[in-house]
Coordinates of C-alpha atoms in Angstrom, one line a residue:
X1 CA -41.9 -22.4 -13.6
X2 CA -42.7 -19.6 -11.0
X3 CA -42.0 -19.2 -7.4
X4 CA -45.1 -19.7 -5.1
X5 CA -47.1 -16.6 -6.5
X6 CA -47.1 -13.5 -4.1
X7 CA -50.3 -11.3 -4.1
X8 CA -50.0 -8.5 -6.6
X9 CA -49.5 -5.1 -5.3
X10 CA -52.4 -2.5 -5.3
X11 CA -50.6 0.5 -6.8
X12 CA -53.6 2.9 -6.9
X13 CA -53.3 3.6 -2.9
X14 CA -49.9 4.8 -3.2
X15 CA -49.2 8.5 -3.7
X16 CA -47.0 9.9 -6.6
X17 CA -43.5 9.5 -5.3
X18 CA -44.1 6.4 -3.5
X19 CA -45.6 4.8 -6.7
X20 CA -42.6 5.9 -8.7
X21 CA -40.1 4.2 -6.1
X22 CA -42.4 1.2 -6.2
X23 CA -42.1 0.9 -9.9
X24 CA -38.5 1.2 -9.7
X25 CA -37.9 -1.3 -7.3
X26 CA -40.4 -3.9 -8.9
X27 CA -38.3 -3.6 -12.2
X28 CA -35.0 -4.2 -10.4
X29 CA -33.9 -7.8 -10.3
X30 CA -32.7 -9.2 -7.0
X31 CA -29.0 -10.3 -6.6
X32 CA -28.6 -14.0 -6.8
X33 CA -26.5 -16.0 -4.4
X34 CA -23.4 -17.8 -5.3
X35 CA -25.0 -21.3 -5.4
X36 CA -27.7 -19.8 -7.6
X37 CA -28.0 -19.5 -11.4
X38 CA -29.4 -15.9 -12.5
X39 CA -32.0 -16.1 -15.4
X40 CA -31.3 -13.7 -18.2
X41 CA -34.5 -11.8 -18.1
X42 CA -36.4 -10.5 -14.9
X43 CA -40.2 -10.2 -14.6
X44 CA -41.9 -9.3 -11.6
X45 CA -43.3 -12.6 -9.7
X46 CA -41.3 -14.9 -12.0
X47 CA -38.3 -16.9 -11.2
X48 CA -35.2 -15.2 -11.5
X49 CA -32.6 -17.1 -9.2
X50 CA -32.6 -20.8 -9.4
X51 CA -30.6 -23.6 -7.5
X52 CA -27.6 -24.4 -9.7
X53 CA -28.7 -28.2 -9.7
X54 CA -31.7 -27.0 -11.7
X55 CA -29.5 -25.4 -14.5
X56 CA -29.2 -27.6 -17.5
X57 CA -31.9 -30.3 -16.3
X58 CA -34.1 -30.0 -19.5
X59 CA -36.7 -28.1 -17.4
X60 CA -37.4 -24.7 -18.5
X61 CA -37.4 -22.6 -15.1
X62 CA -36.4 -19.1 -16.5
X63 CA -39.2 -17.1 -18.3
X64 CA -36.6 -16.6 -21.2
X65 CA -35.5 -20.3 -20.9
X66 CA -32.0 -19.1 -20.4
X67 CA -31.3 -21.7 -17.8
X68 CA -31.3 -24.3 -20.7
X69 CA -29.2 -22.4 -23.0
X70 CA -25.6 -23.5 -24.0
X71 CA -26.0 -26.7 -22.1
X72 CA -24.1 -29.9 -22.6
X73 CA -26.5 -32.8 -21.9
X74 CA -25.2 -36.4 -21.3
X75 CA -25.7 -38.6 -24.3
X76 CA -28.0 -41.2 -23.1
X77 CA -26.5 -44.9 -22.7
X78 CA -28.4 -48.0 -22.4
X79 CA -27.5 -48.4 -18.7
X80 CA -28.7 -44.8 -17.8
X81 CA -31.9 -43.6 -16.1
X82 CA -34.0 -41.5 -18.2
X83 CA -35.8 -38.7 -16.3
X84 CA -39.2 -37.3 -17.4
X85 CA -37.8 -34.4 -18.9
X86 CA -35.5 -36.4 -21.3
X87 CA -32.3 -35.8 -19.2
X88 CA -30.2 -39.0 -18.7
X89 CA -28.2 -39.8 -15.6
X90 CA -25.7 -42.4 -15.0
X91 CA -26.8 -45.5 -13.2
X92 CA -24.5 -44.4 -10.0
X93 CA -27.3 -41.6 -9.5
X94 CA -30.0 -44.0 -9.4
X95 CA -30.9 -44.9 -5.9
X96 CA -28.3 -42.8 -4.5
X97 CA -30.4 -40.9 -1.9
X98 CA -30.9 -37.5 -3.7
X99 CA -33.4 -36.5 -6.4
X100 CA -31.4 -36.2 -9.6
X101 CA -34.6 -36.0 -11.8
X102 CA -37.2 -33.3 -11.2
X103 CA -39.8 -35.8 -11.3
X104 CA -38.0 -37.8 -8.6
X105 CA -38.5 -41.2 -10.3
X106 CA -34.6 -41.8 -10.0
X107 CA -35.5 -42.7 -6.3
X108 CA -38.7 -44.5 -6.9
X109 CA -38.7 -48.1 -5.4
X110 CA -35.4 -47.6 -4.0
X111 CA -36.5 -48.4 -0.4
X112 CA -34.6 -45.7 1.3
X113 CA -34.8 -42.2 2.4
X114 CA -34.2 -39.8 -0.5
X115 CA -33.8 -35.9 -0.3
X116 CA -33.8 -32.8 -2.4
X117 CA -30.2 -31.7 -3.4
X118 CA -30.5 -28.6 -1.0
X119 CA -31.1 -30.9 2.1
X120 CA -28.7 -33.0 4.2
X121 CA -29.7 -36.7 4.3
X122 CA -30.1 -38.5 7.4
X123 CA -30.7 -42.3 7.5
X124 CA -34.6 -41.9 7.8
X125 CA -35.3 -38.4 7.1
X126 CA -34.1 -35.1 5.5
X127 CA -33.1 -31.9 7.4
X128 CA -32.0 -28.3 6.3
X129 CA -28.3 -28.1 5.5
X130 CA -27.9 -25.4 8.1
X131 CA -28.6 -28.1 10.6
X132 CA -25.5 -29.9 9.9
X133 CA -22.8 -29.7 12.5
X134 CA -25.1 -27.4 14.8
X135 CA -24.1 -29.3 18.0
X136 CA -27.6 -31.0 17.8
X137 CA -28.6 -34.6 17.0
X138 CA -31.2 -33.5 14.4
X139 CA -30.8 -36.7 12.4
X140 CA -31.5 -38.7 15.8
X141 CA -28.5 -40.9 14.9
X142 CA -26.1 -38.1 15.3
X143 CA -25.0 -38.4 11.6
X144 CA -25.5 -34.8 11.0
X145 CA -22.8 -34.0 13.7
X146 CA -20.0 -36.3 12.2
X147 CA -17.3 -34.8 10.3
X148 CA -17.3 -31.4 11.8
X149 CA -14.4 -29.1 12.4
X150 CA -15.6 -27.6 15.8
X151 CA -13.1 -25.0 17.4
X152 CA -11.4 -25.9 20.7
X153 CA -12.7 -24.8 23.9
X154 CA -10.9 -22.3 26.2
X155 CA -9.2 -23.2 29.4
X156 CA -12.3 -21.9 31.5
X157 CA -14.7 -23.9 29.3
X158 CA -15.9 -27.4 29.4
X159 CA -16.5 -29.2 26.1
X160 CA -20.0 -31.2 25.9
X161 CA -20.0 -34.6 24.2
X162 CA -21.6 -33.0 21.0
X163 CA -18.3 -30.5 21.1
X164 CA -20.4 -27.4 22.3
X165 CA -18.3 -25.2 24.7
X166 CA -20.1 -24.0 28.1
X167 CA -18.6 -22.4 31.1
X168 CA -16.5 -24.6 33.3
X169 CA -18.5 -23.6 36.4
X170 CA -21.5 -25.5 34.9
X171 CA -20.0 -28.8 34.9
X172 CA -21.3 -30.9 37.5
X173 CA -23.4 -28.2 39.0
X174 CA -26.4 -30.4 39.2
X175 CA -28.1 -28.6 36.3
X176 CA -27.8 -30.0 32.7
X177 CA -26.5 -27.3 30.3
X178 CA -25.2 -29.5 27.5
X179 CA -28.1 -30.3 25.0
X180 CA -27.1 -33.9 25.5
X181 CA -26.6 -33.6 29.2
X182 CA -23.0 -34.8 29.1
X183 CA -22.0 -32.1 31.6
X184 CA -23.7 -34.1 34.3
X185 CA -22.5 -37.5 33.3
X186 CA -20.2 -39.3 35.6
X187 CA -20.3 -36.7 38.2
X188 CA -19.4 -38.6 41.5
X189 CA -19.2 -35.3 43.4
X190 CA -21.3 -32.2 42.3
X191 CA -18.7 -29.2 42.4
X192 CA -20.7 -26.2 43.5
X193 CA -19.1 -22.9 43.0
X194 CA -18.0 -20.9 46.1
X195 CA -21.3 -18.8 46.1
X196 CA -23.4 -21.9 46.3
X197 CA -23.9 -24.7 48.8
X198 CA -24.5 -28.5 47.8
X199 CA -27.7 -30.1 48.9
X200 CA -26.5 -33.6 49.5
X201 CA -29.5 -35.7 49.0
X202 CA -30.7 -34.2 45.5
X203 CA -27.1 -33.2 44.8
X204 CA -28.2 -29.7 43.8
X205 CA -26.5 -26.2 44.2
X206 CA -28.4 -23.5 45.9
X207 CA -27.2 -19.9 46.6
X208 CA -25.5 -19.7 49.8
X209 CA -27.8 -16.7 50.7
X210 CA -30.5 -19.4 51.5
X211 CA -28.5 -21.0 54.0
X212 CA -29.5 -20.7 57.8
X213 CA -32.6 -18.3 57.0
X214 CA -35.2 -20.7 58.6
X215 CA -36.5 -21.8 55.5
X216 CA -36.0 -25.4 54.1
X217 CA -34.5 -25.3 50.6
X218 CA -32.8 -28.7 50.6
X219 CA -35.0 -31.8 50.6
X220 CA -33.2 -33.1 53.8
X221 CA -33.1 -29.7 55.4
X222 CA -29.3 -29.7 55.6
X223 CA -29.4 -25.8 54.5
X224 CA -30.7 -25.3 58.0
X225 CA -28.7 -27.7 60.2
X226 CA -25.3 -28.2 58.5
X227 CA -22.7 -25.9 59.9
X228 CA -25.5 -23.3 61.1
X229 CA -24.2 -22.0 64.5
X230 CA -25.3 -19.2 66.7
X231 CA -22.5 -19.1 69.3
X232 CA -21.4 -15.5 68.4
X233 CA -24.8 -14.0 68.5
X234 CA -24.5 -12.6 72.2
X235 CA -21.5 -10.6 71.1
X236 CA -22.6 -9.0 67.7
X237 CA -24.9 -6.4 69.3
X238 CA -27.4 -6.8 66.6
X239 CA -30.3 -3.9 66.2
X240 CA -32.9 -6.1 65.2
X241 CA -32.1 -9.9 65.6
X242 CA -29.4 -12.7 65.4
X243 CA -29.6 -15.9 63.4
X244 CA -27.4 -19.1 63.0
X245 CA -24.8 -18.7 60.2
X246 CA -22.0 -20.7 58.7
X247 CA -19.7 -18.3 60.6
X248 CA -21.5 -18.7 64.0
X249 CA -24.0 -16.1 64.0
X250 CA -25.3 -13.0 61.6
X251 CA -27.5 -10.1 62.1
X252 CA -30.5 -9.5 60.1
X253 CA -33.1 -7.1 59.8
X254 CA -37.2 -7.0 59.3
X255 CA -38.6 -6.8 56.0
X256 CA -38.0 -4.1 54.1
X257 CA -34.7 -3.3 55.9
X258 CA -31.1 -4.7 55.3
X259 CA -28.0 -4.8 57.5
X260 CA -25.7 -1.9 56.8
X261 CA -21.9 -1.9 56.3
X262 CA -21.5 -2.1 59.9
X263 CA -22.9 -5.6 60.1
X264 CA -25.2 -4.6 63.1
X265 CA -27.6 -1.9 62.4
X266 CA -30.5 -1.7 59.8
X267 CA -31.1 0.6 57.0
X268 CA -33.8 0.9 54.4
X269 CA -33.5 -1.9 51.6
X270 CA -34.3 -0.4 48.0
X271 CA -36.4 -3.4 46.7
X272 CA -36.6 -1.5 43.4
X273 CA -33.1 -2.3 42.6
X274 CA -34.0 -6.1 42.8
X275 CA -35.3 -8.4 40.3
X276 CA -39.0 -9.6 40.8
X277 CA -40.7 -7.2 43.1
X278 CA -42.8 -5.1 40.6
X279 CA -43.7 -6.0 37.1
X280 CA -43.6 -2.5 35.5
X281 CA -42.6 0.6 37.7
X282 CA -41.5 0.7 41.4
X283 CA -41.2 3.4 44.2
X284 CA -39.0 2.8 47.1
X285 CA -40.4 3.7 50.4
X286 CA -38.9 3.6 54.1
X287 CA -39.3 -0.2 54.9
X288 CA -41.3 -1.0 51.6
X289 CA -42.1 -0.3 48.0
X290 CA -44.9 0.4 45.9
X291 CA -45.6 -1.1 42.5
X292 CA -47.4 1.0 39.6
X293 CA -48.5 0.5 36.1
X294 CA -48.3 2.4 32.9
X295 CA -51.8 3.8 31.6
X296 CA -53.6 1.1 29.9
X297 CA -52.8 -1.5 32.5
X298 CA -54.2 -2.3 36.1
X299 CA -52.4 -3.5 39.1
X300 CA -53.1 -6.9 40.4
X301 CA -51.7 -8.8 43.2
X302 CA -50.0 -5.5 44.2
X303 CA -47.1 -6.7 41.9
X304 CA -48.4 -7.8 38.4
X305 CA -49.7 -5.4 35.6
X306 CA -52.5 -6.5 33.2
X307 CA -53.8 -5.0 30.1
X308 CA -57.2 -3.4 30.6
X309 CA -59.5 -5.2 28.2
X310 CA -62.1 -3.0 26.0
X311 CA -64.7 -4.2 23.9
X312 CA -63.6 -2.0 21.1
X313 CA -59.9 -2.9 21.4
X314 CA -58.7 -6.4 20.1
X315 CA -56.8 -8.5 22.6
X316 CA -53.3 -9.6 22.5
X317 CA -52.5 -11.7 19.2
X318 CA -49.4 -13.6 18.4
X319 CA -48.0 -13.3 15.1
X320 CA -45.1 -15.6 14.0
X321 CA -43.2 -17.0 10.9
X322 CA -43.1 -20.8 10.2
X323 CA -41.1 -21.2 6.8
X324 CA -43.6 -20.7 4.2
X325 CA -46.5 -18.9 6.0
X326 CA -47.0 -16.2 8.5
X327 CA -49.4 -17.2 11.1
X328 CA -51.5 -15.7 14.1
X329 CA -53.3 -17.0 17.0
X330 CA -54.4 -15.6 20.5
X331 CA -53.1 -17.2 23.6
X332 CA -56.3 -18.9 24.4
X333 CA -56.4 -22.7 25.0
X334 CA -57.9 -24.9 22.2
X335 CA -57.3 -22.1 19.6
X336 CA -55.6 -23.1 16.4
X337 CA -53.4 -20.6 14.4
X338 CA -54.8 -18.8 11.3
X339 CA -52.8 -18.4 8.2
X340 CA -52.1 -14.7 7.6
X341 CA -50.3 -14.8 4.3
X342 CA -48.3 -17.5 2.4
X343 CA -44.6 -17.0 1.8
X344 CA -41.5 -18.6 0.5
X345 CA -39.0 -18.4 3.3
X346 CA -40.6 -15.9 5.9
X347 CA -37.8 -14.9 8.5
X348 CA -38.4 -11.5 10.0
X349 CA -41.5 -10.0 11.5
X350 CA -42.8 -6.9 12.9
X351 CA -45.6 -4.5 12.8
X352 CA -46.8 -0.8 12.8
X353 CA -50.2 -0.7 14.9
X354 CA -51.1 2.9 14.3
X355 CA -50.5 2.4 10.3
X356 CA -52.3 -1.0 10.5
X357 CA -49.3 -2.6 8.7
X358 CA -47.9 -6.2 9.4
X359 CA -44.3 -6.5 7.8
X360 CA -42.3 -9.7 7.2
X361 CA -39.0 -10.6 5.4
X362 CA -38.4 -13.4 3.0
X363 CA -34.8 -14.8 2.9
X364 CA -35.3 -16.5 -0.6
X365 CA -37.0 -13.6 -2.5
X366 CA -34.9 -11.1 -0.4
X367 CA -37.7 -8.7 0.0
X368 CA -39.7 -7.3 2.9
X369 CA -43.5 -7.3 2.3
X370 CA -46.4 -5.7 4.2
X371 CA -50.1 -5.9 4.4
X372 CA -52.9 -4.9 6.5
X373 CA -52.4 -6.0 10.0
X374 CA -56.0 -6.1 11.0
X375 CA -59.1 -6.1 9.3
X376 CA -60.4 -8.1 6.2
X377 CA -58.0 -6.9 3.6
X378 CA -57.9 -8.9 0.3
X379 CA -54.8 -10.3 -1.2
X380 CA -54.8 -7.7 -3.8
X381 CA -54.3 -5.1 -1.1
X382 CA -51.0 -6.7 -0.2
X383 CA -47.8 -4.6 -1.2
X384 CA -44.2 -4.8 -1.5
X385 CA -42.8 -2.2 1.1
X386 CA -39.1 -2.7 0.2
X387 CA -37.0 -4.2 -2.5
X388 CA -33.5 -4.5 -1.0
X389 CA -30.4 -3.0 -2.5
X390 CA -27.6 -5.1 -3.8
X391 CA -27.1 -8.5 -2.3
X392 CA -28.8 -7.7 0.8
X393 CA -30.7 -10.5 2.3
X394 CA -33.2 -9.8 4.9
X395 CA -33.4 -11.4 8.1
X396 CA -35.0 -9.8 11.6
X397 CA -37.0 -6.7 11.2
X398 CA -37.8 -4.0 13.8
X399 CA -40.4 -1.2 13.3
X400 CA -39.6 2.4 14.6
X401 CA -43.4 3.1 15.0
X402 CA -42.6 6.7 16.2
X403 CA -40.2 7.8 13.2
X404 CA -41.9 5.5 10.6
X405 CA -38.8 3.6 9.8
X406 CA -38.2 -0.1 9.4
X407 CA -34.8 -1.6 10.4
X408 CA -33.6 -4.6 8.5
X409 CA -30.8 -7.1 9.6
X410 CA -28.7 -8.3 6.6
X411 CA -27.9 -11.9 7.0
X412 CA -25.3 -12.0 4.6
X413 CA -23.6 -8.3 4.6
X414 CA -23.5 -8.6 8.4
X415 CA -25.1 -5.3 8.9
X416 CA -28.2 -3.3 9.9
X417 CA -30.0 -1.1 7.4
X418 CA -32.8 1.5 7.9
X419 CA -35.6 2.4 5.6
X420 CA -38.2 5.0 5.5
X421 CA -41.6 3.3 5.4
X422 CA -42.8 3.5 1.7
X423 CA -40.0 6.3 0.9
X424 CA -36.8 6.2 -1.1
X425 CA -34.5 6.9 1.9
X426 CA -32.0 4.3 3.1
X427 CA -28.8 4.2 5.2
X428 CA -26.6 1.6 7.0
X429 CA -26.6 2.1 10.7
X430 CA -24.3 -0.7 11.9
X431 CA -21.8 -2.6 9.7
X432 CA -18.1 -2.5 10.8
X433 CA -18.7 -2.7 14.6
X434 CA -20.7 -5.9 14.5
X435 CA -20.1 -9.5 13.7
X436 CA -23.0 -11.7 13.0
X437 CA -26.4 -9.9 13.9
X438 CA -29.3 -12.2 14.6
X439 CA -32.1 -10.2 15.9
X440 CA -32.9 -6.4 16.7
X441 CA -35.2 -4.6 18.9
X442 CA -36.0 -0.9 19.3
X443 CA -37.2 1.5 21.8
X444 CA -38.2 4.6 19.8
X445 CA -39.4 6.5 22.9
X446 CA -35.8 6.4 24.0
X447 CA -34.1 6.3 20.6
X448 CA -32.2 3.2 21.4
X449 CA -31.5 0.1 19.3
X450 CA -30.6 -3.5 20.9
X451 CA -28.9 -6.1 18.8
X452 CA -28.5 -9.8 19.4
X453 CA -24.9 -10.0 17.9
X454 CA -24.5 -13.7 18.4
X455 CA -21.8 -13.9 21.2
X456 CA -22.9 -10.5 22.7
X457 CA -25.9 -8.3 23.3
X458 CA -25.1 -4.6 22.2
X459 CA -27.0 -1.3 22.7
X460 CA -26.7 1.7 20.5
X461 CA -28.7 4.9 19.5
X462 CA -30.8 4.3 16.6
X463 CA -28.6 6.3 14.2
X464 CA -25.9 3.7 15.1
X465 CA -23.7 5.9 17.4
X466 CA -22.7 5.3 21.0
X467 CA -22.5 1.5 20.7
X468 CA -21.9 -0.4 23.8
X469 CA -21.7 -4.2 24.6
X470 CA -24.1 -4.8 27.5
X471 CA -23.5 -8.7 27.7
X472 CA -20.3 -10.4 26.8
X473 CA -20.0 -13.1 29.5
X474 CA -21.5 -16.6 29.2
X475 CA -23.2 -15.9 25.8
X476 CA -22.5 -18.3 22.7
X477 CA -25.2 -17.9 20.2
X478 CA -28.0 -15.0 21.2
X479 CA -30.4 -15.8 18.5
X480 CA -33.5 -13.5 19.9
X481 CA -33.9 -10.4 21.7
X482 CA -37.1 -8.5 23.0
X483 CA -37.4 -5.1 24.5
X484 CA -39.7 -4.2 27.4
X485 CA -40.0 -0.4 27.0
X486 CA -42.0 -0.4 30.1
X487 CA -39.6 -1.8 32.6
X488 CA -36.5 -0.6 30.4
X489 CA -35.3 -4.4 30.4
X490 CA -34.0 -6.4 27.6
X491 CA -34.6 -10.2 27.2
X492 CA -32.6 -12.5 25.1
X493 CA -32.4 -16.1 24.4
X494 CA -29.2 -18.3 23.6
X495 CA -30.0 -21.2 21.1
X496 CA -26.9 -23.2 22.1
X497 CA -26.7 -22.5 25.9
X498 CA -30.4 -23.0 26.1
X499 CA -31.5 -20.1 28.4
X500 CA -33.6 -17.0 28.6
X501 CA -32.1 -14.2 30.4
X502 CA -32.7 -10.3 31.0
X503 CA -30.6 -7.4 31.9
X504 CA -31.5 -3.3 32.2
X505 CA -31.0 -0.9 29.5
X506 CA -27.6 -0.3 31.1
X507 CA -26.6 -3.9 31.3
X508 CA -27.1 -4.2 34.9
X509 CA -29.3 -6.7 37.0
X510 CA -28.5 -9.7 34.9
X511 CA -31.1 -12.5 35.8
X512 CA -31.8 -15.8 34.4
X513 CA -35.5 -16.5 33.6
X514 CA -35.4 -20.1 32.7
X515 CA -32.5 -22.5 31.7
X516 CA -31.5 -25.9 30.5
X517 CA -31.5 -28.1 27.5
X518 CA -34.4 -30.1 29.1
X519 CA -36.5 -26.9 29.7
X520 CA -35.9 -24.4 26.8
X521 CA -34.0 -26.3 24.0
X522 CA -33.0 -24.4 21.0
X523 CA -34.9 -21.1 21.4
X524 CA -35.1 -19.0 18.1
X525 CA -36.7 -15.5 18.6
X526 CA -38.8 -14.3 21.6
X527 CA -41.4 -11.6 22.4
X528 CA -43.3 -10.6 25.5
X529 CA -46.5 -9.3 26.7
X530 CA -47.6 -8.4 30.4
X531 CA -45.5 -10.8 32.5
X532 CA -45.3 -13.5 29.9
X533 CA -42.4 -14.5 27.6
X534 CA -43.2 -16.2 24.3
X535 CA -40.4 -17.9 22.2
X536 CA -40.3 -20.0 19.1
X537 CA -38.5 -23.3 19.6
X538 CA -36.4 -25.4 17.2
X539 CA -36.7 -28.7 18.9
X540 CA -40.3 -28.7 19.6
X541 CA -41.2 -26.8 16.4
X542 CA -43.7 -24.4 18.1
X543 CA -44.2 -21.6 20.4
X544 CA -43.8 -21.7 24.2
X545 CA -44.7 -19.6 27.0
X546 CA -43.2 -18.8 30.4
X547 CA -44.0 -16.5 33.1
X548 CA -40.8 -14.2 33.7
X549 CA -41.0 -14.8 37.5
X550 CA -42.4 -18.2 37.9
X551 CA -39.6 -19.9 35.8
X552 CA -39.8 -23.5 34.6
X553 CA -42.9 -24.4 36.5
X554 CA -44.9 -21.9 34.3
X555 CA -43.8 -23.5 30.9
X556 CA -46.8 -23.9 28.5
X557 CA -47.0 -25.0 24.9
X558 CA -49.1 -22.5 22.9
X559 CA -48.6 -24.1 19.4
X560 CA -46.7 -27.0 18.0
X561 CA -46.4 -28.5 14.4
X562 CA -43.9 -31.3 14.5
X563 CA -44.7 -32.1 10.9
X564 CA -42.6 -29.2 9.4
X565 CA -38.9 -29.7 8.8
X566 CA -38.1 -26.0 9.0
X567 CA -37.9 -24.2 12.2
X568 CA -40.6 -21.3 13.2
X569 CA -38.6 -18.2 13.6
X570 CA -39.8 -14.5 14.4
X571 CA -42.8 -13.8 16.6
X572 CA -44.4 -10.8 17.9
X573 CA -47.1 -10.1 20.5
X574 CA -49.4 -7.6 19.0
X575 CA -51.3 -5.3 20.9
X576 CA -52.0 -1.3 20.9
X577 CA -50.1 -0.9 24.3
X578 CA -46.8 -2.4 23.0
X579 CA -46.3 0.6 20.8
X580 CA -47.1 3.8 22.6
X581 CA -46.9 7.1 20.7
X582 CA -44.3 8.7 22.9
X583 CA -43.3 9.1 26.6
X584 CA -45.1 6.7 29.0
X585 CA -47.6 7.7 31.6
X586 CA -47.7 6.1 35.0
X587 CA -50.7 5.5 37.3
X588 CA -50.2 5.0 40.8
X589 CA -52.9 2.3 41.3
X590 CA -53.3 3.3 44.9

């Protein structure tokens, strides 16, 4: 039996050294995992590693039939069930909820849900074993979260009903942060942190900076009435004007200015240091600011930058992996995704626009594949870009389109490797100084690498030097990362705390884009284009979009397929402007 057949490589296109390298890696068998049986003989595109439960089951899976050699088969008894292969299983295996026979007849007519042996069995469906004890009710009856050994929470954390630990300050703050919403259960009084004010009617916390500003933020207007006094205004000597405040009065300045340290006079406000004013580039002026865009984009509404459309250039296309296939689709209403290529267990994804190459990793075959990104390439033109050394299991990918390299996250080895594209050069760039890398992003124009390392976001040079943790607080499972090389910001998602946030390249200006288990549940990976962020979602089994400035009100479903049991994973927005050849040029748009 063979694995799902992958298109054969077109060797004639490769130059001599690359052809030799490709032939060498094709002849090398993959490393099998501990729960797999390794066949005796390896042949390209045929099964070599098989699940241990398929060893000695009277079905030849290996090309040399070594999986059925030296086996002791059970002597068939009268009460046994006999599989189609001739294997006999005891009566206790009949209707036990798992397929012990390859023909699955041992579960036929049992009137119950039955699963493959590599799945977890719920009462009414089968889920991936990795979903067992992941703090989420994947079964629907919570049976996958029973008998789990979760670690205790710290003193400054609140334990959700599903055993997830969240910051204690999120408990009873009017915002559901636990996936099950238990942090807002039985909250007789919402406890806002010191920096926030409680709107009594809707039991919601708002920033204290919104108090007494002549703008109604609470439904009942209490933010403009409760404790807003102006009795001290005559004595403050404000340069511009005075308004009511919690302390009896407060000086304020006109737009574009801010109160200086003396609390009376006005100085210029640098809007460029704040989030949300300009999409790409910002120039501060006295009392105002100007937004600018990179060449190839045009300024709209004086703040947003949109890609200039050209008849000879394709528009943005989303590519994403969904288990056994790589899909692509435009962000256009009514459009359905197209299958780019079939796979076994597609995981990571990236592309090299100039070389017209799409790369994806397969966690089951332990290889990284490539094929044409655009055009009408035939399956025979699909080539294997890399066969990875040793027991390396590829996850996330990132392409250095300037230096023609590809970075690979090793799921099992907990490290990051770098390879020359179609060349025999390989190095490990990060290993001992990372813990559990989930995703990786690059800015080759700056020589920087960013890694979602589960409980932190790190930055390093692309050779692995000068590593620095940018985010370490309130981060539980950073699962995806996207790099905006134009605004020089990193965006990441947390699949357990259910949020998408952003910081600058130096780790400052941390800002929440969207947050909450009912808004962004279980985000996997993310990408961005213009002012839109796209992410793959484990709960909704699809691709979702949000505007980075408009928050939850702008959330839109781009794609959804709830029929698949596996989660969609990597996603990339493909456009020529996403991979500039070098330093970015800015146009003023004025």
